[in-house]
mmCIF file of C-alpha atoms in Angstrom:
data_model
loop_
_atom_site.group_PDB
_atom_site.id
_atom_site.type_symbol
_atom_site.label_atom_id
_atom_site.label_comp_id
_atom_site.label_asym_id
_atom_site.label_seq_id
_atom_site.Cartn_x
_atom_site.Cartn_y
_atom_site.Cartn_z
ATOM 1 C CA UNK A 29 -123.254 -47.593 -50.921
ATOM 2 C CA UNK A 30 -120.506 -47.293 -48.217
ATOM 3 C CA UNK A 31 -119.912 -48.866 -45.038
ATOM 4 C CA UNK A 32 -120.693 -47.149 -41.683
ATOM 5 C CA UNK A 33 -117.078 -46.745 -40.317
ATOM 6 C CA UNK A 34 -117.079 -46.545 -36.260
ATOM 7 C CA UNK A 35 -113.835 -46.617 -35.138
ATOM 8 C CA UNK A 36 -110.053 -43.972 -34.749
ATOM 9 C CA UNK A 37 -108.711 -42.607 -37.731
ATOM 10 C CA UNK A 38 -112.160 -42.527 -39.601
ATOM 11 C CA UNK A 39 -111.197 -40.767 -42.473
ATOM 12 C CA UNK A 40 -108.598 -43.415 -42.776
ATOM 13 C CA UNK A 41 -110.503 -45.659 -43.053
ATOM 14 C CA UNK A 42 -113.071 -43.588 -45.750
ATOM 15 C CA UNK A 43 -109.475 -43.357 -47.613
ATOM 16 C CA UNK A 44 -109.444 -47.276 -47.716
ATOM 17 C CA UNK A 45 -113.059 -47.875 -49.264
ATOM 18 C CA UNK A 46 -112.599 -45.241 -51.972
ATOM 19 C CA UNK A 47 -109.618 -46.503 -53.061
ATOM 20 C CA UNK A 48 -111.022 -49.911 -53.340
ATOM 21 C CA UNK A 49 -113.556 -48.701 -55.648
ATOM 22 C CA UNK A 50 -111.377 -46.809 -57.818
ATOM 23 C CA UNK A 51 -108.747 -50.289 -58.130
ATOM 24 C CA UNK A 52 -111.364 -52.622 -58.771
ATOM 25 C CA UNK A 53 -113.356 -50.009 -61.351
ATOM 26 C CA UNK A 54 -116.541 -49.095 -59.906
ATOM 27 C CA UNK A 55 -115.017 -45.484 -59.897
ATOM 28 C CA UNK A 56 -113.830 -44.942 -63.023
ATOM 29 C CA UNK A 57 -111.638 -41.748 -64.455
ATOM 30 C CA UNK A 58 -114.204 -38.275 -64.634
ATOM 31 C CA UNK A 59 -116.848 -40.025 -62.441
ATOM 32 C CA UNK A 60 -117.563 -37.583 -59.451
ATOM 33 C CA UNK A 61 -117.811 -38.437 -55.818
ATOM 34 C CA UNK A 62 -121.105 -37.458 -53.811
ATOM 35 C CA UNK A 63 -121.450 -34.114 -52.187
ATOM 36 C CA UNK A 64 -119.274 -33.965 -48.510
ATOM 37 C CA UNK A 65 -122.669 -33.867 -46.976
ATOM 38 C CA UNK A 66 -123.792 -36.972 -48.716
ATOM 39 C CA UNK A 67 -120.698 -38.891 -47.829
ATOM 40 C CA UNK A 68 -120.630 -38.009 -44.326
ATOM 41 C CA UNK A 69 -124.229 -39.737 -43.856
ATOM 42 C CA UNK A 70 -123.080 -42.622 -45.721
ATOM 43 C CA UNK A 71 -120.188 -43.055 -43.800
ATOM 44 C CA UNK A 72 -121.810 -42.573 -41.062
ATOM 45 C CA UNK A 73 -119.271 -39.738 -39.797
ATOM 46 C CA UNK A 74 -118.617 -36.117 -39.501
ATOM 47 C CA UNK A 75 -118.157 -34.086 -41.856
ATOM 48 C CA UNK A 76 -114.407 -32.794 -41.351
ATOM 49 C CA UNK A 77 -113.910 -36.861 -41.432
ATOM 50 C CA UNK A 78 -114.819 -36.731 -44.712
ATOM 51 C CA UNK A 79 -112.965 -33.546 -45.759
ATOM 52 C CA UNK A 80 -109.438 -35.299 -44.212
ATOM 53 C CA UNK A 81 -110.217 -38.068 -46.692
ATOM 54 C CA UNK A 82 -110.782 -36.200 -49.560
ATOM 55 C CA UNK A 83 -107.651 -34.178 -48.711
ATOM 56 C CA UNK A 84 -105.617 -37.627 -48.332
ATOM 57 C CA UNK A 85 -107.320 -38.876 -51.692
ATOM 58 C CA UNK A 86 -106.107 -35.404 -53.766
ATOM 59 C CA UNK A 87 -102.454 -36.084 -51.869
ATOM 60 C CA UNK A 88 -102.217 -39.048 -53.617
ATOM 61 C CA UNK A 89 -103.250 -37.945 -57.065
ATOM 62 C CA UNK A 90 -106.696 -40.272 -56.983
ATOM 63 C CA UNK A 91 -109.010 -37.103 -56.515
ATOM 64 C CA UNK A 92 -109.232 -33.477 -58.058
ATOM 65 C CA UNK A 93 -110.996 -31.188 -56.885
ATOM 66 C CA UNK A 94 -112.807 -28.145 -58.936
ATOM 67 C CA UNK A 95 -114.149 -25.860 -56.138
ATOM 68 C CA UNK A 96 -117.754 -25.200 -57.232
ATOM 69 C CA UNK A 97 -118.249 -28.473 -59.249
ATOM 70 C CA UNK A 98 -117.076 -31.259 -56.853
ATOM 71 C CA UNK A 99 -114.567 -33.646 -56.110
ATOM 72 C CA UNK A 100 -114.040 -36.021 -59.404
ATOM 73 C CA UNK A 101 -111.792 -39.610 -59.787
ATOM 74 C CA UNK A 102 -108.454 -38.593 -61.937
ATOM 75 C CA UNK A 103 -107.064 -40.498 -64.873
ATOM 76 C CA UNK A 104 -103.432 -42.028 -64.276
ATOM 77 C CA UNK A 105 -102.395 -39.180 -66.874
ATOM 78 C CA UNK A 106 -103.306 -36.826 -64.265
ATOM 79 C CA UNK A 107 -102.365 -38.712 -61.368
ATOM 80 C CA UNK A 108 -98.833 -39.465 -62.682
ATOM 81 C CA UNK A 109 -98.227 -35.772 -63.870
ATOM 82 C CA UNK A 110 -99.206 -34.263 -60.745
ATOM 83 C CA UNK A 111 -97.290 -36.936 -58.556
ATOM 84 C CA UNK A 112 -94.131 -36.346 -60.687
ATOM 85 C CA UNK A 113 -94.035 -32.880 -60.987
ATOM 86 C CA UNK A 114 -94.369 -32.856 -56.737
ATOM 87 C CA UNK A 115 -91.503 -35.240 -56.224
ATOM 88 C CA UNK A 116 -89.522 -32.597 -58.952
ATOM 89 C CA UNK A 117 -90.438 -29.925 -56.264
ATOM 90 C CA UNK A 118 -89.169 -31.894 -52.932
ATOM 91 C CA UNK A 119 -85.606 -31.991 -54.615
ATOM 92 C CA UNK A 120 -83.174 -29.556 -53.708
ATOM 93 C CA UNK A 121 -84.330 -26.752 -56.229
ATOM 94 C CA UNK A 122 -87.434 -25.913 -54.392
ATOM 95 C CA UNK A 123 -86.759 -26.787 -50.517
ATOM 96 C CA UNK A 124 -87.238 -23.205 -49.722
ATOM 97 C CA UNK A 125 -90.401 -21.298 -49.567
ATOM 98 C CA UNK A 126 -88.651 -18.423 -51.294
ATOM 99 C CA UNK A 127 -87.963 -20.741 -54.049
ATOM 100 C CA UNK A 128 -91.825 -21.280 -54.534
ATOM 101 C CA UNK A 129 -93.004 -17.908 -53.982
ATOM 102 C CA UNK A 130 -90.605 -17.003 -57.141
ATOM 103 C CA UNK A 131 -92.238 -19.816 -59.652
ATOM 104 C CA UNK A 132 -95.986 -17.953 -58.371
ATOM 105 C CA UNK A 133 -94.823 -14.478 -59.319
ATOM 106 C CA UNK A 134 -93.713 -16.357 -62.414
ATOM 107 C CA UNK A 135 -96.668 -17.736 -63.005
ATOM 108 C CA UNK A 136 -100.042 -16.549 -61.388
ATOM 109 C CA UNK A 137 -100.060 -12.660 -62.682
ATOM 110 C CA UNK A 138 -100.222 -13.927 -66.238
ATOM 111 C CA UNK A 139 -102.827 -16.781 -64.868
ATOM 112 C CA UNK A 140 -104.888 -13.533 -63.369
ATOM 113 C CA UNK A 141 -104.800 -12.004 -66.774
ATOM 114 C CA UNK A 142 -105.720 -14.812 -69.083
ATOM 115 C CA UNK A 143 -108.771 -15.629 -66.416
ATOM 116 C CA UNK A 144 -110.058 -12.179 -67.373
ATOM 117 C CA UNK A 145 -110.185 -13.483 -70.705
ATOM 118 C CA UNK A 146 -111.143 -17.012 -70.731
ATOM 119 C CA UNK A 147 -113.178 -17.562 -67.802
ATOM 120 C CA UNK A 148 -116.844 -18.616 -67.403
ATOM 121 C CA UNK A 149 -118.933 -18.370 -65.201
ATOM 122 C CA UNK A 150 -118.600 -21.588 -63.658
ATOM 123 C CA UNK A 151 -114.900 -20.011 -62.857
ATOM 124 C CA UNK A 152 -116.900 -17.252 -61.789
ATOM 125 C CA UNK A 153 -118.845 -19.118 -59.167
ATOM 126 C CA UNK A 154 -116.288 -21.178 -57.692
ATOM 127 C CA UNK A 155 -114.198 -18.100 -56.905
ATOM 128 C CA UNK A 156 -116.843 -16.249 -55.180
ATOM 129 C CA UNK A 157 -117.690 -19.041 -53.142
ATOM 130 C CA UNK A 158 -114.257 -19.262 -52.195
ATOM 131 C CA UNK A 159 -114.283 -15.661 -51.403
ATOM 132 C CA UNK A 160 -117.456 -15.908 -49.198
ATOM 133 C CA UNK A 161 -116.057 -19.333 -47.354
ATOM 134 C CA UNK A 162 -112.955 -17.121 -46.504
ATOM 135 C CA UNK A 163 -115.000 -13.940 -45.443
ATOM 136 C CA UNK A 164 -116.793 -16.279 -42.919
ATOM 137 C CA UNK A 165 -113.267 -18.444 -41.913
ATOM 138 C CA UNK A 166 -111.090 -15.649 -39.846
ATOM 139 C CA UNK A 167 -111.434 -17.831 -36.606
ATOM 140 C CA UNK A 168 -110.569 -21.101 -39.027
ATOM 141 C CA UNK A 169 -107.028 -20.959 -40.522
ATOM 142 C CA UNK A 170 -107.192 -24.294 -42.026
ATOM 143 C CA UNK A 171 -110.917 -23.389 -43.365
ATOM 144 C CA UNK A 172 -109.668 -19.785 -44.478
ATOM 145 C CA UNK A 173 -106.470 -21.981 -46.190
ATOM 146 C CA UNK A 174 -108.265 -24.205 -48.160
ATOM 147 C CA UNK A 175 -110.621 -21.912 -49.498
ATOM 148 C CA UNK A 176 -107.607 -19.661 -50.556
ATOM 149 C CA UNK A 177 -106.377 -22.859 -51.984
ATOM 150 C CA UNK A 178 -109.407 -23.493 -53.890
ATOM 151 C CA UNK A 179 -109.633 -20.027 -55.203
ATOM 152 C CA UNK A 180 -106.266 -19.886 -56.670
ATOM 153 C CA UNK A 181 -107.099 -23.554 -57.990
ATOM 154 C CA UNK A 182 -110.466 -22.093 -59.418
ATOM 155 C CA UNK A 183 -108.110 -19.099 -61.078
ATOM 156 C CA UNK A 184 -105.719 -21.010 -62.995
ATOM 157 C CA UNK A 185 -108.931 -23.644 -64.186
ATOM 158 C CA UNK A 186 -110.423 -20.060 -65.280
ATOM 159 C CA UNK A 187 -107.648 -20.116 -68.215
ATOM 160 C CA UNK A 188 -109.292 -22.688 -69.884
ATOM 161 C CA UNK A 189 -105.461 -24.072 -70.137
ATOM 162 C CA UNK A 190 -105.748 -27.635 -68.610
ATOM 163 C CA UNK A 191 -101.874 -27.893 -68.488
ATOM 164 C CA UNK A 192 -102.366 -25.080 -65.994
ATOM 165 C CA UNK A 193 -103.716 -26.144 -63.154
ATOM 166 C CA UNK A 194 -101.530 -29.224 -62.993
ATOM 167 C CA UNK A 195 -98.488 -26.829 -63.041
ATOM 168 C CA UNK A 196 -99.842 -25.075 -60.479
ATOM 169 C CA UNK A 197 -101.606 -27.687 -58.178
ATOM 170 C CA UNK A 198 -98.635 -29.281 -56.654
ATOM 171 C CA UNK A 199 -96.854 -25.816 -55.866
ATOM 172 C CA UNK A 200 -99.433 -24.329 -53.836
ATOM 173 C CA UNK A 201 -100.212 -27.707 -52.200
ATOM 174 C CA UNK A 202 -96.783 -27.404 -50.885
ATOM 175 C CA UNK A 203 -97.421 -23.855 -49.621
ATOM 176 C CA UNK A 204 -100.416 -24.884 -47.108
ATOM 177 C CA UNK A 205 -98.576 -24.654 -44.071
ATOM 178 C CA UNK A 206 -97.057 -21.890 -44.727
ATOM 179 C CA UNK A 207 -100.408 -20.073 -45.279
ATOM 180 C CA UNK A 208 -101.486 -20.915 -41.905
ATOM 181 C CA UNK A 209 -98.499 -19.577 -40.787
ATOM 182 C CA UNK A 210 -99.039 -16.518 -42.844
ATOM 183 C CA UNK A 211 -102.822 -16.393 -41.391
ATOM 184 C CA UNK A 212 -101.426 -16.347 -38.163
ATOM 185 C CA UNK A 213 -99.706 -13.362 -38.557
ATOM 186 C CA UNK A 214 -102.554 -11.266 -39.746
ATOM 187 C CA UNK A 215 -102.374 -12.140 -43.683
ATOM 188 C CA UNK A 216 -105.405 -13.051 -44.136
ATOM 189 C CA UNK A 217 -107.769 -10.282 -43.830
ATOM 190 C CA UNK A 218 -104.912 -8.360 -46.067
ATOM 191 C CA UNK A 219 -104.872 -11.695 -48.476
ATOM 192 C CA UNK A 220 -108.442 -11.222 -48.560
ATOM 193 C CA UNK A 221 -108.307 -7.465 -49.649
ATOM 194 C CA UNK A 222 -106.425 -8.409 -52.633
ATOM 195 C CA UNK A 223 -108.805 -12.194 -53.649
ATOM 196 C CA UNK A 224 -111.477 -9.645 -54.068
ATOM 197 C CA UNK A 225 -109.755 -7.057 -56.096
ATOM 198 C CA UNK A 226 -108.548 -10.269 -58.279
ATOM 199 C CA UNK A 227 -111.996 -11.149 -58.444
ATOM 200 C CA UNK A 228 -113.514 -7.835 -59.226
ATOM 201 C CA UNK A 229 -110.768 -7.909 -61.901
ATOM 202 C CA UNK A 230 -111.555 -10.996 -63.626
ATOM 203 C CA UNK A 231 -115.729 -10.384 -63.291
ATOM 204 C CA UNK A 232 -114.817 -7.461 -65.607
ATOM 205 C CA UNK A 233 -112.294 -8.744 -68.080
ATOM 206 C CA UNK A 234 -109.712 -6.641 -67.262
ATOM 207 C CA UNK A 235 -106.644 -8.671 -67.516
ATOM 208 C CA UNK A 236 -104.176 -5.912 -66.557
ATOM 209 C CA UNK A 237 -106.030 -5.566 -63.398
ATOM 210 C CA UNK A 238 -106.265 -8.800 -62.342
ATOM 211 C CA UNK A 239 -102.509 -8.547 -63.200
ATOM 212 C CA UNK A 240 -101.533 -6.014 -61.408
ATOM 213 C CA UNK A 241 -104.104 -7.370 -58.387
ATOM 214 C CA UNK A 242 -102.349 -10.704 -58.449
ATOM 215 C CA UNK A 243 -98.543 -8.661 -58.239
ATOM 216 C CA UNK A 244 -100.133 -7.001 -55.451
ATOM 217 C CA UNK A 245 -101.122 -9.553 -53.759
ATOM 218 C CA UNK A 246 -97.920 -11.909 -54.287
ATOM 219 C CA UNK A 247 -95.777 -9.028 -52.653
ATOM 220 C CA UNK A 248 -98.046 -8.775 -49.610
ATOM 221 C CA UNK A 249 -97.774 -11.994 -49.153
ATOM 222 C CA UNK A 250 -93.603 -11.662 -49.459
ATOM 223 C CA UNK A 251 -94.092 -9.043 -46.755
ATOM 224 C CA UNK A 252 -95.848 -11.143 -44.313
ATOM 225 C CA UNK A 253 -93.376 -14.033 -45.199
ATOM 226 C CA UNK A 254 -90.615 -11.716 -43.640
ATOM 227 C CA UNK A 255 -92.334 -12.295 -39.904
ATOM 228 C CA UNK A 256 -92.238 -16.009 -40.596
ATOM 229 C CA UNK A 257 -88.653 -18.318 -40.056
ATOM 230 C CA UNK A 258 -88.494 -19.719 -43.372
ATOM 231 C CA UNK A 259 -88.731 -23.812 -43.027
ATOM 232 C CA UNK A 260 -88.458 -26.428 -45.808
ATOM 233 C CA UNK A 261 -92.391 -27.221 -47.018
#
């Protein structure tokens, strides 16, 4: 069990235990972390304490998380790919949002299209949840954000490609603040037009819609970009 933590900076502090665990192996590589609710009452905190933490954890490549399954330890393979390829990204070659919005239009309509083929149910799930956590997040932009994040995460998982995700991961990490941004200039509701068409896309195996959904959605998103000062991520 945990130790009640009482004082500033909880999930600091949650941060600290955690990683203790995971350096002297009681949490080992694949072994899953208790629900946020659970954690919270073990803590003894709140739960967006607990949710900081986790983020903080997944920054620094100790944590994954599959939305729909829960939050599991990562093996240094993971850890070190994932930390590498985001240092690649803070170089010079990607300072721009423009420069990351490019790789996605690379990337995520052929993601779309081989989750139409590949994905299970479990995929399934985790998307719709996402979709329903954003529905009910339109007066929460960091909410709204990470379920967006989670359902593009739960996409590219959907491939069945695990080289995937970690290509992706990193790359729309980077891209949270700009979401908010792009939240806060009505995207979301528009964003959320296009999740469910990608959805609806995928739930019937169509790859060429959930293609042409994710193109859809990529160039909305380029078009609300345009109200927003581009900044380095």
């Amino acid at each position: 069990m945990y130790t009640p933590v009482r004082l500033a900076r909880l999930y600091e502090q949650i941060v600290e235990q955690i990683e203790e665990r995971i350096r002297n192996g009681e949490l080992k590589p694949g072994d899953q972390l208790p629900s946020e609710r659970e954690l919270a009452e073990q803590f003894g905190v709140s739960r967006t304490a607990v949710r900081e933490a986790i983020k903080a954890l997944r920054e620094k490549g100790l944590v994954e998380v599959h939305p729909g399954r829960g939050t599991f330890v990562t093996d240094n393979v993971h850890q070190v790919v994932r930390q590498t390829l985001g240092m690649l990204l803070r170089r010079e070659r990607a300072r721009r949002i423009s420069d990351l919005m490019e790789v996605r239009e690379l990337l995520e309509p052929s993601i779309a299209a081989l989750a139409a083929e590949r994905a299970t149910e479990e995929h399934l799930e985790a998307m719709r949840r996402a979709v329903e956590i954003m529905d009910a997040s339109f007066d929460d932009p960091e909410r709204f954000v990470e379920a967006d994040l989670d359902f593009h995460l739960a996409l590219a998982e959907g491939t069945g490609n695990p080289l995937i995700p970690l290509l992706l991961d990193p790359i729309i990490d980077m891209l949270r603040e700009h979401r908010v941004q792009v939240f806060l200039v009505g995207g979301a509701a528009r964003g959320q037009f296009y999740h469910k068409q990608i959805l609806e896309a995928v739930t019937q195996r169509d790859p060429e819609a959930a293609r042409a959904a994710m193109i859809a959605h990529l160039q909305q998103i380029r078009e609300d970009s345009a109200h927003i000062r581009e900044e380095t991520p």
